[in-house]
Amino acid sequence: MTANSTIAPGQLRRFTLLISGEDVLDDPVSRDGPRQGLPHERFLLGDAVPIAPVLLLGQSDQVINPTEVIACLQPVHLHATRDHLILMGQNQIDLTTEESTQLLNAALPFIEEDFQSSILFQNQHYWFIPAGAFSSLASYSVDQAHGRNIDWWMPRDTHEQGIAKRWRKLQNEIQMLWHIGPVNEEREQRGMPSINSLWISGIGKLNDVKPTESLKESQRLIGQHPLLPGLARLLGLPYEITLHENNLAGAFAWLEQPQLAWPQLSAALLNKKLDEVVLIDFPNGKVRERILTVKDLHRKSWAFWKKSEPLTWKEITQ
């Protein structure tokens, strides 16, 4: 699919804004384990949530076999509390590129032996590898599992038993190796959290990606999340990191702080640079799509002779 960079005559000038969602852990589908993927991850990629190949597509220029199952490996810190371990987010550990490379080089013989394959691509935060024997694991992204007791978020067996146990064995071997390694000795001296575990997630193949229609109908993707450049490449769309007044019409954006974009978007509606803004959010974990036009920017009031107040971002998203 290739992108059309201009709005056709008579076509609505639409801006679509995706707002990240959270899990609903008391959902009946979660009783036997958490559902894979945060609500916005499932919305963007489909229920299989093949995050790893999409991340790889966006972070490298490799030609990726769409039928190959790929896994994402990430060096992480597990924080010990009194009775359980909590996964810390990648933005909390300040891992450097050099440290990541040293950790990978130390663990590589163990990884290649169990995966029976070589690393496809590596950078500061992600290592990608064909999933091999671990292809059937149900896994959870760091975004989904961070800040939580990992007992509930560790990889689980699906149709093949014993794979999760095999992963935990490899994970434990690497944990012991890194514990006595120079990277963590140096980090300890600097008062940094140790890199004491390896996380696997995003297992899947490009053929499993089921992009939503709102993505396929967009003319460009905007935002800083590392999934977006991969999705843009997959769909043949331009990708940009930031908003500006000339890239709003036809755009699909997933922003870290969407509330900061609202003044610009509401102004574009008022100035007739946009016809509508589509908000996609996930109250109680369910997809909600709403279309806002210039008529929806102000509070409704029975006192028609008074100037109505503009809606706040909190009111817009409640």
Coordinates of C-alpha atoms in Angstrom, one line a residue:
M1 CA 0.0 0.0 0.0
T2 CA 1.4 3.4 -0.9
A3 CA 0.4 6.7 0.6
N4 CA -1.4 9.5 -1.1
S5 CA 0.1 12.7 0.3
T6 CA -2.7 15.1 -0.7
I7 CA -6.4 15.3 0.3
A8 CA -8.7 14.7 -2.6
P9 CA -11.3 17.4 -3.4
G10 CA -14.4 16.9 -1.2
Q11 CA -12.6 14.5 1.2
L12 CA -12.9 15.2 4.9
R13 CA -9.7 16.6 6.5
R14 CA -9.5 14.2 9.4
F15 CA -7.0 13.8 12.2
T16 CA -7.0 10.6 14.2
L17 CA -5.6 10.5 17.7
L18 CA -4.9 7.3 19.6
I19 CA -4.8 7.4 23.4
S20 CA -3.1 4.6 25.2
G21 CA -5.2 2.2 27.3
E22 CA -4.7 0.1 30.3
D23 CA -5.5 -3.6 31.1
V24 CA -8.8 -4.6 32.8
L25 CA -7.5 -7.4 35.0
D26 CA -10.8 -8.5 36.3
D27 CA -12.0 -9.2 32.7
P28 CA -13.3 -12.8 32.4
V29 CA -10.8 -13.5 29.6
S30 CA -8.0 -12.9 32.1
R31 CA -8.9 -15.5 34.6
D32 CA -6.4 -18.1 33.2
G33 CA -3.8 -15.4 32.7
P34 CA -3.6 -11.9 31.4
R35 CA -4.7 -11.2 27.9
Q36 CA -1.8 -10.6 25.6
G37 CA -1.3 -7.0 24.7
L38 CA -2.5 -3.7 26.0
P39 CA -5.7 -2.4 24.5
H40 CA -3.9 -0.1 22.1
E41 CA -1.4 -2.8 21.1
R42 CA -4.3 -5.1 20.1
F43 CA -6.0 -2.2 18.3
L44 CA -2.9 -1.4 16.2
L45 CA -1.7 -5.0 15.5
G46 CA -4.6 -7.4 16.0
D47 CA -5.2 -10.0 18.7
A48 CA -2.0 -11.9 18.0
V49 CA 0.0 -8.8 19.0
P50 CA 3.1 -9.6 17.0
I51 CA 5.1 -6.7 18.4
A52 CA 8.6 -8.1 17.8
P53 CA 8.6 -8.2 13.9
V54 CA 7.0 -4.8 13.7
L55 CA 9.6 -3.3 16.0
L56 CA 12.3 -5.0 14.0
L57 CA 10.8 -3.6 10.7
G58 CA 11.0 -0.1 12.1
Q59 CA 14.4 -0.2 13.6
S60 CA 16.4 -1.9 10.8
D61 CA 16.5 -1.8 7.0
Q62 CA 16.4 -5.6 6.8
V63 CA 14.0 -7.5 4.5
I64 CA 11.9 -9.5 7.0
N65 CA 10.4 -12.9 6.0
P66 CA 6.7 -12.3 6.8
T67 CA 6.2 -15.9 7.8
E68 CA 9.1 -16.1 10.2
V69 CA 8.2 -16.0 13.9
I70 CA 10.4 -13.5 15.7
A71 CA 11.0 -12.7 19.4
C72 CA 12.2 -9.6 21.1
L73 CA 14.7 -9.9 24.0
Q74 CA 15.3 -7.1 26.4
P75 CA 17.8 -6.7 29.3
V76 CA 15.8 -5.6 32.3
H77 CA 15.9 -4.9 36.0
L78 CA 13.7 -6.9 38.4
H79 CA 13.1 -5.0 41.6
A80 CA 12.9 -7.2 44.7
T81 CA 10.2 -6.4 47.3
R82 CA 9.5 -8.3 50.4
D83 CA 7.6 -11.1 48.7
H84 CA 7.8 -10.7 44.9
L85 CA 9.7 -9.2 42.0
I86 CA 8.5 -6.2 40.0
L87 CA 9.6 -5.4 36.4
M88 CA 11.0 -1.9 36.0
G89 CA 10.4 0.0 32.7
Q90 CA 13.1 0.6 30.2
N91 CA 13.1 4.3 30.9
Q92 CA 13.9 3.6 34.6
I93 CA 17.2 1.7 34.1
D94 CA 19.3 4.1 32.0
L95 CA 20.9 1.2 30.0
T96 CA 23.7 2.5 27.6
T97 CA 24.4 1.1 24.2
E98 CA 27.8 -0.1 25.3
E99 CA 26.3 -1.9 28.3
S100 CA 23.7 -3.6 26.1
T101 CA 26.3 -4.8 23.7
Q102 CA 28.5 -6.2 26.6
L103 CA 25.5 -8.0 28.1
L104 CA 24.5 -9.5 24.8
N105 CA 28.1 -10.7 24.0
A106 CA 28.2 -12.5 27.4
A107 CA 24.8 -14.1 27.0
L108 CA 25.1 -14.9 23.3
P109 CA 26.4 -18.5 23.5
F110 CA 23.5 -19.4 25.8
I111 CA 20.9 -17.6 23.6
E112 CA 22.1 -19.1 20.3
E113 CA 22.2 -22.6 21.7
D114 CA 18.6 -22.5 23.0
F115 CA 17.2 -20.6 20.1
Q116 CA 19.3 -22.4 17.5
S117 CA 19.7 -19.2 15.6
S118 CA 21.7 -16.0 15.5
I119 CA 20.6 -12.5 16.6
L120 CA 18.9 -10.7 13.7
F121 CA 19.4 -7.2 14.9
Q122 CA 20.4 -5.4 18.2
N123 CA 20.3 -1.9 19.6
Q124 CA 20.4 -0.3 23.0
H125 CA 17.0 -1.6 24.2
Y126 CA 16.0 -4.5 21.9
W127 CA 17.6 -7.7 20.6
F128 CA 15.7 -9.7 17.9
I129 CA 16.0 -13.3 17.1
P130 CA 13.9 -16.0 15.3
A131 CA 11.8 -17.5 18.1
G132 CA 12.5 -21.1 17.2
A133 CA 11.5 -23.5 20.0
F134 CA 9.9 -20.6 21.9
S135 CA 7.5 -19.7 19.1
S136 CA 4.4 -21.0 21.0
L137 CA 5.0 -19.0 24.2
A138 CA 2.3 -16.4 25.3
S139 CA 4.3 -13.4 26.3
Y140 CA 3.8 -9.8 27.5
S141 CA 5.5 -6.6 26.5
V142 CA 7.6 -4.6 29.0
D143 CA 5.0 -1.8 28.5
Q144 CA 2.3 -4.2 29.7
A145 CA 4.1 -5.9 32.5
H146 CA 6.3 -3.1 34.0
G147 CA 5.6 -2.0 37.6
R148 CA 3.8 -5.3 38.3
N149 CA 4.5 -8.6 40.1
I150 CA 6.2 -10.7 37.4
D151 CA 4.6 -13.9 38.6
W152 CA 1.5 -13.0 36.7
W153 CA 3.3 -11.8 33.6
M154 CA 5.9 -14.4 32.9
P155 CA 5.7 -16.3 29.6
R156 CA 3.1 -19.1 29.6
D157 CA 2.7 -22.3 27.7
T158 CA 0.0 -22.4 25.1
H159 CA -0.5 -25.6 23.0
E160 CA 2.9 -27.0 23.7
Q161 CA 3.9 -27.8 27.3
G162 CA 7.3 -27.3 28.8
I163 CA 8.4 -24.3 26.7
A164 CA 7.9 -21.8 29.5
K165 CA 10.0 -24.0 31.8
R166 CA 12.7 -24.1 29.2
W167 CA 12.6 -20.3 28.9
R168 CA 12.9 -19.9 32.7
K169 CA 16.0 -22.2 32.7
L170 CA 17.7 -20.0 30.1
Q171 CA 16.6 -16.9 31.9
N172 CA 18.1 -18.1 35.1
E173 CA 21.4 -19.1 33.5
I174 CA 21.7 -15.6 32.0
Q175 CA 20.7 -13.9 35.3
M176 CA 23.6 -15.8 37.1
L177 CA 26.0 -14.9 34.4
W178 CA 25.2 -11.2 34.5
H179 CA 25.2 -11.1 38.3
I180 CA 28.9 -11.6 38.4
G181 CA 29.7 -9.7 35.2
P182 CA 31.6 -6.4 34.9
V183 CA 28.5 -4.4 33.6
N184 CA 26.7 -4.8 36.9
E185 CA 29.8 -4.2 39.0
E186 CA 30.3 -0.8 37.2
R187 CA 26.6 0.0 37.5
E188 CA 26.6 -0.8 41.2
Q189 CA 29.5 1.6 41.7
R190 CA 27.4 4.4 40.0
G191 CA 24.4 3.6 42.1
M192 CA 22.4 2.3 39.1
P193 CA 19.9 -0.6 39.2
S194 CA 21.5 -3.9 38.1
I195 CA 20.5 -5.5 34.8
N196 CA 19.5 -8.8 36.4
S197 CA 17.2 -10.5 33.9
L198 CA 16.2 -11.0 30.3
W199 CA 12.7 -10.5 29.1
I200 CA 11.1 -12.1 26.1
S201 CA 8.0 -10.7 24.4
G202 CA 6.3 -9.7 21.2
I203 CA 6.5 -13.2 19.7
G204 CA 4.9 -13.4 16.3
K205 CA 5.2 -12.9 12.5
L206 CA 4.4 -10.0 10.2
N207 CA 1.7 -12.0 8.5
D208 CA -0.2 -12.0 11.8
V209 CA -0.5 -8.2 11.8
K210 CA -4.1 -7.1 11.4
P211 CA -4.0 -3.3 11.1
T212 CA -7.3 -1.5 11.8
E213 CA -9.0 0.4 9.0
S214 CA -8.3 3.8 10.5
L215 CA -4.6 3.0 10.2
K216 CA -4.9 1.7 6.6
E217 CA -6.9 4.8 5.6
S218 CA -4.4 7.2 7.0
Q219 CA -1.9 9.2 5.0
R220 CA 0.9 9.3 7.6
L221 CA 1.7 8.1 11.1
I222 CA 3.0 10.5 13.7
G223 CA 4.5 9.8 17.2
Q224 CA 7.6 8.7 19.1
H225 CA 6.6 5.1 20.0
P226 CA 8.9 2.6 18.4
L227 CA 6.0 0.6 17.0
L228 CA 5.0 3.4 14.6
P229 CA 7.9 3.4 12.2
G230 CA 7.5 -0.3 11.7
L231 CA 3.8 0.0 11.1
A232 CA 4.5 2.9 8.6
R233 CA 6.9 0.7 6.7
L234 CA 4.6 -2.2 6.7
L235 CA 1.7 -0.1 5.3
G236 CA 3.8 2.0 3.0
L237 CA 3.1 5.3 4.8
P238 CA 5.2 8.3 5.7
Y239 CA 6.3 8.5 9.3
E240 CA 7.0 11.6 11.3
I241 CA 7.9 12.1 14.9
T242 CA 6.2 15.4 15.7
L243 CA 3.1 17.3 14.8
H244 CA 3.1 20.6 12.9
E245 CA 0.5 22.6 11.2
N246 CA 1.2 21.1 7.8
N247 CA 0.9 17.4 8.6
L248 CA -2.4 17.2 10.4
A249 CA -4.9 16.4 7.7
G250 CA -5.0 12.7 7.0
A251 CA -2.7 11.8 9.9
F252 CA -2.9 9.0 12.5
A253 CA -1.1 10.0 15.7
W254 CA -0.1 8.1 18.9
L255 CA 1.5 10.7 21.2
E256 CA 3.2 10.4 24.5
Q257 CA 1.3 13.4 25.9
P258 CA -1.8 13.8 23.7
Q259 CA -3.2 16.5 26.0
L260 CA -0.4 18.8 24.8
A261 CA -1.6 18.5 21.2
W262 CA -5.2 19.4 22.0
P263 CA -4.8 23.2 21.7
Q264 CA -3.3 22.8 18.3
L265 CA -6.0 20.4 17.2
S266 CA -8.9 22.5 18.5
A267 CA -7.4 25.5 16.8
A268 CA -7.1 23.6 13.5
L269 CA -10.9 22.8 13.8
L270 CA -11.7 26.4 14.6
N271 CA -9.6 27.7 11.7
K272 CA -11.1 25.2 9.3
K273 CA -7.8 23.4 8.7
L274 CA -9.4 20.2 9.9
D275 CA -13.0 19.1 9.5
E276 CA -12.9 16.5 12.3
V277 CA -10.7 14.9 14.9
V278 CA -11.3 11.2 15.7
L279 CA -10.4 10.3 19.3
I280 CA -9.7 6.6 19.9
D281 CA -9.4 5.6 23.6
F282 CA -10.0 2.5 25.7
P283 CA -12.3 3.1 28.8
N284 CA -12.4 -0.2 30.8
G285 CA -10.2 -1.8 28.1
K286 CA -12.8 -1.4 25.4
V287 CA -12.3 0.5 22.1
R288 CA -14.2 3.8 21.9
E289 CA -14.1 6.0 18.8
R290 CA -15.6 9.5 18.8
I291 CA -15.7 12.1 16.1
L292 CA -15.3 15.7 17.2
T293 CA -16.1 18.7 15.0
V294 CA -15.9 22.4 15.6
K295 CA -19.5 22.2 17.1
D296 CA -18.2 19.9 19.9
L297 CA -15.5 22.2 21.2
H298 CA -17.6 24.1 23.7
R299 CA -19.8 23.2 26.7
K300 CA -23.5 23.0 26.0
S301 CA -25.5 25.5 27.9
W302 CA -29.2 26.5 28.2
A303 CA -28.0 30.1 28.6
F304 CA -27.7 30.7 24.9
W305 CA -27.0 34.4 25.3
K306 CA -23.8 33.7 27.1
K307 CA -20.5 32.8 25.4
S308 CA -19.9 29.1 26.0
E309 CA -16.7 27.9 27.6
P310 CA -14.3 25.6 25.7
L311 CA -14.2 22.1 26.8
T312 CA -11.0 21.0 28.7
W313 CA -9.0 18.0 27.7
K314 CA -10.2 16.2 30.8
E315 CA -13.8 16.8 29.7
I316 CA -13.1 15.7 26.2
T317 CA -11.6 12.4 27.3
Q318 CA -13.9 11.5 30.2

